PDB file of C-alpha atoms in Angstrom:
ATOM      1  CA  UNK T 281     -20.917  11.388   6.264  1.00 51.00           C
ATOM      2  CA  UNK T 282     -19.127  11.108   2.987  1.00 65.00           C
ATOM      3  CA  UNK T 283     -16.404  13.576   2.030  1.00 72.00           C
ATOM      4  CA  UNK T 284     -15.441  14.366  -1.579  1.00 81.00           C
ATOM      5  CA  UNK T 285     -12.385  12.405  -2.571  1.00 90.00           C
ATOM      6  CA  UNK T 286      -9.142  14.273  -2.833  1.00 91.00           C
ATOM      7  CA  UNK T 287      -7.645  11.370  -4.779  1.00 94.00           C
ATOM      8  CA  UNK T 288      -6.607  11.872  -8.387  1.00 93.00           C
ATOM      9  CA  UNK T 289      -5.287   9.326 -10.867  1.00 94.00           C
ATOM     10  CA  UNK T 290      -1.485   8.964 -10.932  1.00 93.00           C
ATOM     11  CA  UNK T 291       0.281   8.414 -14.247  1.00 91.00           C
ATOM     12  CA  UNK T 292       1.644   4.886 -14.141  1.00 92.00           C
ATOM     13  CA  UNK T 293       5.173   6.187 -14.932  1.00 87.00           C
ATOM     14  CA  UNK T 294       5.015   7.955 -11.565  1.00 85.00           C
ATOM     15  CA  UNK T 295       3.502   5.054  -9.624  1.00 85.00           C
ATOM     16  CA  UNK T 296       6.849   3.823  -8.256  1.00 78.00           C
ATOM     17  CA  UNK T 297       7.313   7.201  -6.525  1.00 80.00           C
ATOM     18  CA  UNK T 298       4.358   6.336  -4.264  1.00 83.00           C
ATOM     19  CA  UNK T 299       6.449   3.769  -2.447  1.00 78.00           C
ATOM     20  CA  UNK T 300      10.124   4.536  -3.275  1.00 73.00           C
ATOM     21  CA  UNK T 301      10.679   6.311   0.021  1.00 77.00           C
ATOM     22  CA  UNK T 302      10.041   3.080   1.939  1.00 85.00           C
ATOM     23  CA  UNK T 303       6.721   3.603   3.726  1.00 92.00           C
ATOM     24  CA  UNK T 304       4.872   0.935   5.668  1.00 94.00           C
ATOM     25  CA  UNK T 305       2.007  -0.218   3.423  1.00 97.00           C
ATOM     26  CA  UNK T 306      -1.246  -2.025   3.757  1.00 98.00           C
ATOM     27  CA  UNK T 307      -1.776  -4.994   1.471  1.00 98.00           C
ATOM     28  CA  UNK T 308      -5.345  -5.814   0.457  1.00 98.00           C
ATOM     29  CA  UNK T 309      -6.696  -8.870  -1.307  1.00 98.00           C
ATOM     30  CA  UNK T 310     -10.031 -10.409  -2.102  1.00 98.00           C
ATOM     31  CA  UNK T 311     -11.308 -13.623  -3.638  1.00 97.00           C
ATOM     32  CA  UNK T 312     -14.602 -15.544  -3.590  1.00 96.00           C
ATOM     33  CA  UNK T 313     -16.411 -12.957  -1.492  1.00 95.00           C
ATOM     34  CA  UNK T 314     -13.656 -12.835   1.158  1.00 97.00           C
ATOM     35  CA  UNK T 315     -11.238  -9.918   1.650  1.00 97.00           C
ATOM     36  CA  UNK T 316      -8.392  -9.120   3.912  1.00 98.00           C
ATOM     37  CA  UNK T 317      -5.989  -6.330   4.833  1.00 98.00           C
ATOM     38  CA  UNK T 318      -2.565  -6.591   6.465  1.00 98.00           C
ATOM     39  CA  UNK T 319       0.439  -4.329   7.111  1.00 97.00           C
ATOM     40  CA  UNK T 320       3.772  -4.812   5.426  1.00 96.00           C
ATOM     41  CA  UNK T 321       6.986  -2.914   6.213  1.00 91.00           C
ATOM     42  CA  UNK T 322       8.960  -4.136   3.285  1.00 91.00           C
ATOM     43  CA  UNK T 323       7.927  -2.989  -0.182  1.00 94.00           C
ATOM     44  CA  UNK T 324       9.674  -1.279  -3.028  1.00 94.00           C
ATOM     45  CA  UNK T 325       9.471  -0.388  -6.720  1.00 93.00           C
ATOM     46  CA  UNK T 326      11.489  -2.725  -8.973  1.00 94.00           C
ATOM     47  CA  UNK T 327      10.709  -1.489 -12.511  1.00 93.00           C
ATOM     48  CA  UNK T 328       9.521   1.761 -14.145  1.00 91.00           C
ATOM     49  CA  UNK T 329       7.979   0.466 -17.413  1.00 91.00           C
ATOM     50  CA  UNK T 330       5.795  -1.373 -16.980  1.00 94.00           C
ATOM     51  CA  UNK T 331       5.574  -0.281 -13.329  1.00 95.00           C
ATOM     52  CA  UNK T 332       6.365  -3.202 -11.021  1.00 96.00           C
ATOM     53  CA  UNK T 333       6.720  -3.511  -7.271  1.00 96.00           C
ATOM     54  CA  UNK T 334       7.808  -6.099  -4.721  1.00 97.00           C
ATOM     55  CA  UNK T 335       6.336  -6.674  -1.257  1.00 97.00           C
ATOM     56  CA  UNK T 336       7.185  -9.273   1.414  1.00 97.00           C
ATOM     57  CA  UNK T 337       4.160 -11.316   2.472  1.00 97.00           C
ATOM     58  CA  UNK T 338       4.722 -14.095   4.933  1.00 96.00           C
ATOM     59  CA  UNK T 339       3.622 -17.676   4.075  1.00 96.00           C
ATOM     60  CA  UNK T 340       1.306 -17.847   7.093  1.00 95.00           C
ATOM     61  CA  UNK T 341      -0.879 -14.864   6.130  1.00 97.00           C
ATOM     62  CA  UNK T 342      -4.444 -15.088   4.931  1.00 97.00           C
ATOM     63  CA  UNK T 343      -3.738 -12.183   2.514  1.00 98.00           C
ATOM     64  CA  UNK T 344      -1.156 -14.367   0.708  1.00 98.00           C
ATOM     65  CA  UNK T 345      -3.695 -17.153   0.307  1.00 97.00           C
ATOM     66  CA  UNK T 346      -6.195 -14.704  -1.227  1.00 98.00           C
ATOM     67  CA  UNK T 347      -3.513 -13.304  -3.608  1.00 98.00           C
ATOM     68  CA  UNK T 348      -2.550 -16.722  -4.870  1.00 98.00           C
ATOM     69  CA  UNK T 349      -6.214 -17.571  -5.444  1.00 98.00           C
ATOM     70  CA  UNK T 350      -7.194 -14.305  -7.139  1.00 98.00           C
ATOM     71  CA  UNK T 351      -3.972 -13.233  -8.913  1.00 98.00           C
ATOM     72  CA  UNK T 352      -4.204  -9.668  -7.609  1.00 98.00           C
ATOM     73  CA  UNK T 353      -3.338  -7.451  -4.628  1.00 98.00           C
ATOM     74  CA  UNK T 354      -3.692  -3.869  -3.536  1.00 98.00           C
ATOM     75  CA  UNK T 355      -1.130  -1.621  -1.877  1.00 98.00           C
ATOM     76  CA  UNK T 356      -2.385   1.237   0.320  1.00 98.00           C
ATOM     77  CA  UNK T 357       0.001   3.915   1.675  1.00 98.00           C
ATOM     78  CA  UNK T 358      -1.500   4.901   5.071  1.00 97.00           C
ATOM     79  CA  UNK T 359      -0.947   8.316   6.528  1.00 96.00           C
ATOM     80  CA  UNK T 360      -0.049   9.216  10.097  1.00 94.00           C
ATOM     81  CA  UNK T 361      -3.811   9.425  10.857  1.00 94.00           C
ATOM     82  CA  UNK T 362      -3.981   5.674  10.275  1.00 96.00           C
ATOM     83  CA  UNK T 363      -1.042   4.601  12.481  1.00 94.00           C
ATOM     84  CA  UNK T 364      -3.096   2.758  15.057  1.00 95.00           C
ATOM     85  CA  UNK T 365      -5.176   0.996  12.399  1.00 96.00           C
ATOM     86  CA  UNK T 366      -2.013   0.047  10.516  1.00 96.00           C
ATOM     87  CA  UNK T 367      -0.520  -1.567  13.580  1.00 94.00           C
ATOM     88  CA  UNK T 368      -3.815  -3.273  14.485  1.00 95.00           C
ATOM     89  CA  UNK T 369      -4.391  -4.874  11.062  1.00 96.00           C
ATOM     90  CA  UNK T 370      -0.734  -5.940  11.035  1.00 94.00           C
ATOM     91  CA  UNK T 371      -1.120  -7.627  14.410  1.00 93.00           C
ATOM     92  CA  UNK T 372      -4.143  -9.870  13.836  1.00 94.00           C
ATOM     93  CA  UNK T 373      -5.469 -12.415  11.354  1.00 94.00           C
ATOM     94  CA  UNK T 374      -8.441 -11.975   9.029  1.00 95.00           C
ATOM     95  CA  UNK T 375      -8.781 -15.683   8.394  1.00 95.00           C
ATOM     96  CA  UNK T 376     -11.721 -16.131  10.798  1.00 94.00           C
ATOM     97  CA  UNK T 377     -13.679 -12.933  10.060  1.00 94.00           C
ATOM     98  CA  UNK T 378     -13.561  -9.770   7.975  1.00 96.00           C
ATOM     99  CA  UNK T 379     -11.101  -7.188   9.413  1.00 97.00           C
ATOM    100  CA  UNK T 380     -12.840  -4.443   7.425  1.00 97.00           C
ATOM    101  CA  UNK T 381     -16.161  -5.170   9.159  1.00 96.00           C
ATOM    102  CA  UNK T 382     -14.533  -5.873  12.542  1.00 95.00           C
ATOM    103  CA  UNK T 383     -12.861  -2.434  12.586  1.00 95.00           C
ATOM    104  CA  UNK T 384     -15.318  -0.392  10.508  1.00 96.00           C
ATOM    105  CA  UNK T 385     -12.763   0.194   7.755  1.00 97.00           C
ATOM    106  CA  UNK T 386     -14.312   2.056   4.834  1.00 95.00           C
ATOM    107  CA  UNK T 387     -12.934   0.665   1.575  1.00 97.00           C
ATOM    108  CA  UNK T 388     -13.593   1.732  -1.991  1.00 97.00           C
ATOM    109  CA  UNK T 389     -13.224  -0.514  -5.018  1.00 97.00           C
ATOM    110  CA  UNK T 390     -10.228  -0.207  -7.333  1.00 97.00           C
ATOM    111  CA  UNK T 391     -11.139   0.766 -10.883  1.00 98.00           C
ATOM    112  CA  UNK T 392      -9.265  -2.000 -12.745  1.00 98.00           C
ATOM    113  CA  UNK T 393      -9.164  -5.099 -10.526  1.00 98.00           C
ATOM    114  CA  UNK T 394     -11.930  -4.309  -8.077  1.00 97.00           C
ATOM    115  CA  UNK T 395      -9.629  -4.596  -5.057  1.00 98.00           C
ATOM    116  CA  UNK T 396     -10.364  -2.969  -1.686  1.00 98.00           C
ATOM    117  CA  UNK T 397      -8.652   0.409  -1.579  1.00 98.00           C
ATOM    118  CA  UNK T 398      -8.608   2.920   1.275  1.00 98.00           C
ATOM    119  CA  UNK T 399      -8.544   6.704   0.925  1.00 97.00           C
ATOM    120  CA  UNK T 400      -9.596   8.116   4.280  1.00 96.00           C
ATOM    121  CA  UNK T 401      -6.423   8.968   6.205  1.00 97.00           C
ATOM    122  CA  UNK T 402      -4.286   7.462   3.458  1.00 98.00           C
ATOM    123  CA  UNK T 403      -1.892   9.015   0.944  1.00 97.00           C
ATOM    124  CA  UNK T 404      -2.170   6.640  -2.001  1.00 98.00           C
ATOM    125  CA  UNK T 405      -3.160   3.250  -3.323  1.00 98.00           C
ATOM    126  CA  UNK T 406      -2.065   0.932  -6.134  1.00 98.00           C
ATOM    127  CA  UNK T 407      -3.833  -2.009  -7.758  1.00 98.00           C
ATOM    128  CA  UNK T 408      -1.419  -4.787  -8.803  1.00 98.00           C
ATOM    129  CA  UNK T 409      -1.590  -7.865 -10.977  1.00 98.00           C
ATOM    130  CA  UNK T 410       0.419 -10.624  -9.275  1.00 98.00           C
ATOM    131  CA  UNK T 411       3.479 -11.747 -11.212  1.00 98.00           C
ATOM    132  CA  UNK T 412       4.229 -15.270  -9.929  1.00 98.00           C
ATOM    133  CA  UNK T 413       7.863 -15.940  -9.055  1.00 97.00           C
ATOM    134  CA  UNK T 414       7.745 -19.190  -7.105  1.00 97.00           C
ATOM    135  CA  UNK T 415      11.452 -19.193  -6.105  1.00 98.00           C
ATOM    136  CA  UNK T 416      11.318 -15.684  -4.592  1.00 97.00           C
ATOM    137  CA  UNK T 417       7.966 -16.385  -2.919  1.00 98.00           C
ATOM    138  CA  UNK T 418       9.116 -19.659  -1.335  1.00 97.00           C
ATOM    139  CA  UNK T 419      12.654 -18.568  -0.405  1.00 98.00           C
ATOM    140  CA  UNK T 420      12.075 -14.938   0.559  1.00 97.00           C
ATOM    141  CA  UNK T 421       8.287 -14.436   0.809  1.00 98.00           C
ATOM    142  CA  UNK T 422       8.714 -11.715  -1.907  1.00 98.00           C
ATOM    143  CA  UNK T 423       5.763 -11.103  -4.171  1.00 98.00           C
ATOM    144  CA  UNK T 424       5.951  -9.093  -7.413  1.00 98.00           C
ATOM    145  CA  UNK T 425       3.136  -7.150  -8.963  1.00 98.00           C
ATOM    146  CA  UNK T 426       2.529  -5.001 -11.998  1.00 98.00           C
ATOM    147  CA  UNK T 427       0.765  -1.771 -11.120  1.00 98.00           C
ATOM    148  CA  UNK T 428      -2.358  -1.463 -13.281  1.00 98.00           C
ATOM    149  CA  UNK T 429      -3.954   1.533 -11.535  1.00 98.00           C
ATOM    150  CA  UNK T 430      -2.806   4.045  -8.899  1.00 97.00           C
ATOM    151  CA  UNK T 431      -4.168   7.144  -7.215  1.00 97.00           C
ATOM    152  CA  UNK T 432      -2.935   9.532  -4.559  1.00 97.00           C
ATOM    153  CA  UNK T 433      -4.335  12.321  -2.433  1.00 98.00           C
ATOM    154  CA  UNK T 434      -3.496  15.522  -4.352  1.00 97.00           C
ATOM    155  CA  UNK T 435      -2.817  17.336  -1.058  1.00 97.00           C
ATOM    156  CA  UNK T 436       0.407  15.302  -0.607  1.00 97.00           C
ATOM    157  CA  UNK T 437       1.244  13.792  -4.070  1.00 96.00           C
ATOM    158  CA  UNK T 438       0.704  15.736  -7.253  1.00 94.00           C
ATOM    159  CA  UNK T 439       2.283  15.902 -10.694  1.00 93.00           C
ATOM    160  CA  UNK T 440       4.381  12.855  -9.891  1.00 93.00           C
ATOM    161  CA  UNK T 441       5.961  14.223  -6.710  1.00 93.00           C
ATOM    162  CA  UNK T 442       5.491  14.080  -2.908  1.00 93.00           C
ATOM    163  CA  UNK T 443       4.900  17.357  -1.091  1.00 93.00           C
ATOM    164  CA  UNK T 444       5.106  16.982   2.713  1.00 93.00           C
ATOM    165  CA  UNK T 445       3.876  20.135   4.485  1.00 94.00           C
ATOM    166  CA  UNK T 446       2.515  21.074   7.893  1.00 94.00           C
ATOM    167  CA  UNK T 447      -0.950  21.382   6.288  1.00 96.00           C
ATOM    168  CA  UNK T 448      -1.033  17.673   5.223  1.00 96.00           C
ATOM    169  CA  UNK T 449       0.645  16.175   8.369  1.00 95.00           C
ATOM    170  CA  UNK T 450      -2.152  13.577   8.808  1.00 96.00           C
ATOM    171  CA  UNK T 451      -1.163  12.104   5.422  1.00 97.00           C
ATOM    172  CA  UNK T 452       2.594  11.881   6.086  1.00 96.00           C
ATOM    173  CA  UNK T 453       3.712   8.327   5.533  1.00 95.00           C
ATOM    174  CA  UNK T 454       4.599   5.794   8.242  1.00 93.00           C
ATOM    175  CA  UNK T 455       7.893   3.953   8.595  1.00 91.00           C
ATOM    176  CA  UNK T 456       7.754   0.985  10.950  1.00 87.00           C
ATOM    177  CA  UNK T 457      10.710   0.530  13.307  1.00 82.00           C
ATOM    178  CA  UNK T 458       9.364  -2.642  14.985  1.00 82.00           C
ATOM    179  CA  UNK T 459       7.343  -3.383  18.117  1.00 82.00           C
ATOM    180  CA  UNK T 460       4.635  -0.899  17.146  1.00 86.00           C
ATOM    181  CA  UNK T 461       6.997   2.049  16.872  1.00 87.00           C
ATOM    182  CA  UNK T 462       6.818   4.253  13.755  1.00 89.00           C
ATOM    183  CA  UNK T 463       8.622   7.267  12.324  1.00 88.00           C
ATOM    184  CA  UNK T 464       6.360   9.646  10.485  1.00 92.00           C
ATOM    185  CA  UNK T 465       7.800  11.221   7.367  1.00 84.00           C
ATOM    186  CA  UNK T 466       8.110  14.985   7.268  1.00 75.00           C
ATOM    187  CA  UNK T 467      10.654  17.842   7.071  1.00 67.00           C
ATOM    188  CA  UNK T 468      10.903  17.746   3.330  1.00 62.00           C
ATOM    189  CA  UNK T 469      14.202  19.405   2.175  1.00 62.00           C
ATOM    190  CA  UNK T 470      15.465  20.214  -1.299  1.00 65.00           C
ATOM    191  CA  UNK T 471      18.887  19.031  -2.441  1.00 63.00           C
ATOM    192  CA  UNK T 472      21.118  21.770  -3.832  1.00 74.00           C
ATOM    193  CA  UNK T 473      22.624  20.945  -7.139  1.00 69.00           C
ATOM    194  CA  UNK T 474      26.112  22.315  -8.001  1.00 67.00           C
TER     195      UNK T 474
END
């Protein structure tokens, strides 16, 4: 059964806010009819205009191979509802078969680069054009990308801002502590200015 999408386009000047609080992300890639998805705990925005991000992708991953072949990658921000799936796809390879098919992962298609994007149980996604930086990739496994499209579930991210509430708890972002343990974001508080 298909549900109407709660996702709305995010202005690219706000795209960095989708990952600036340090959530665990899913990285997607596709090339030549093959696709893959993996988890990554280390990602961050690095530039506002044009919007650019960085993500650490180990040399041994199949996702990295697909990125270097296609020149693109997707970033998905999973919600608490996808914690088990996030850990699962981060713990196994997709080199031998399609993780999407293996686990019944429903993926849409990004509007600009055609990358696999997930919405069900997720807070946001970004489509990125890979910006090759061979020294950073070889020395630190750090990949850079320019965000060319982004969308977020309006129940948790709207008008360029996160809004964590009890009503959207299943979309609260995950923060990996290691060994399959996560902290789920929540308890949003407002700073008081002098």
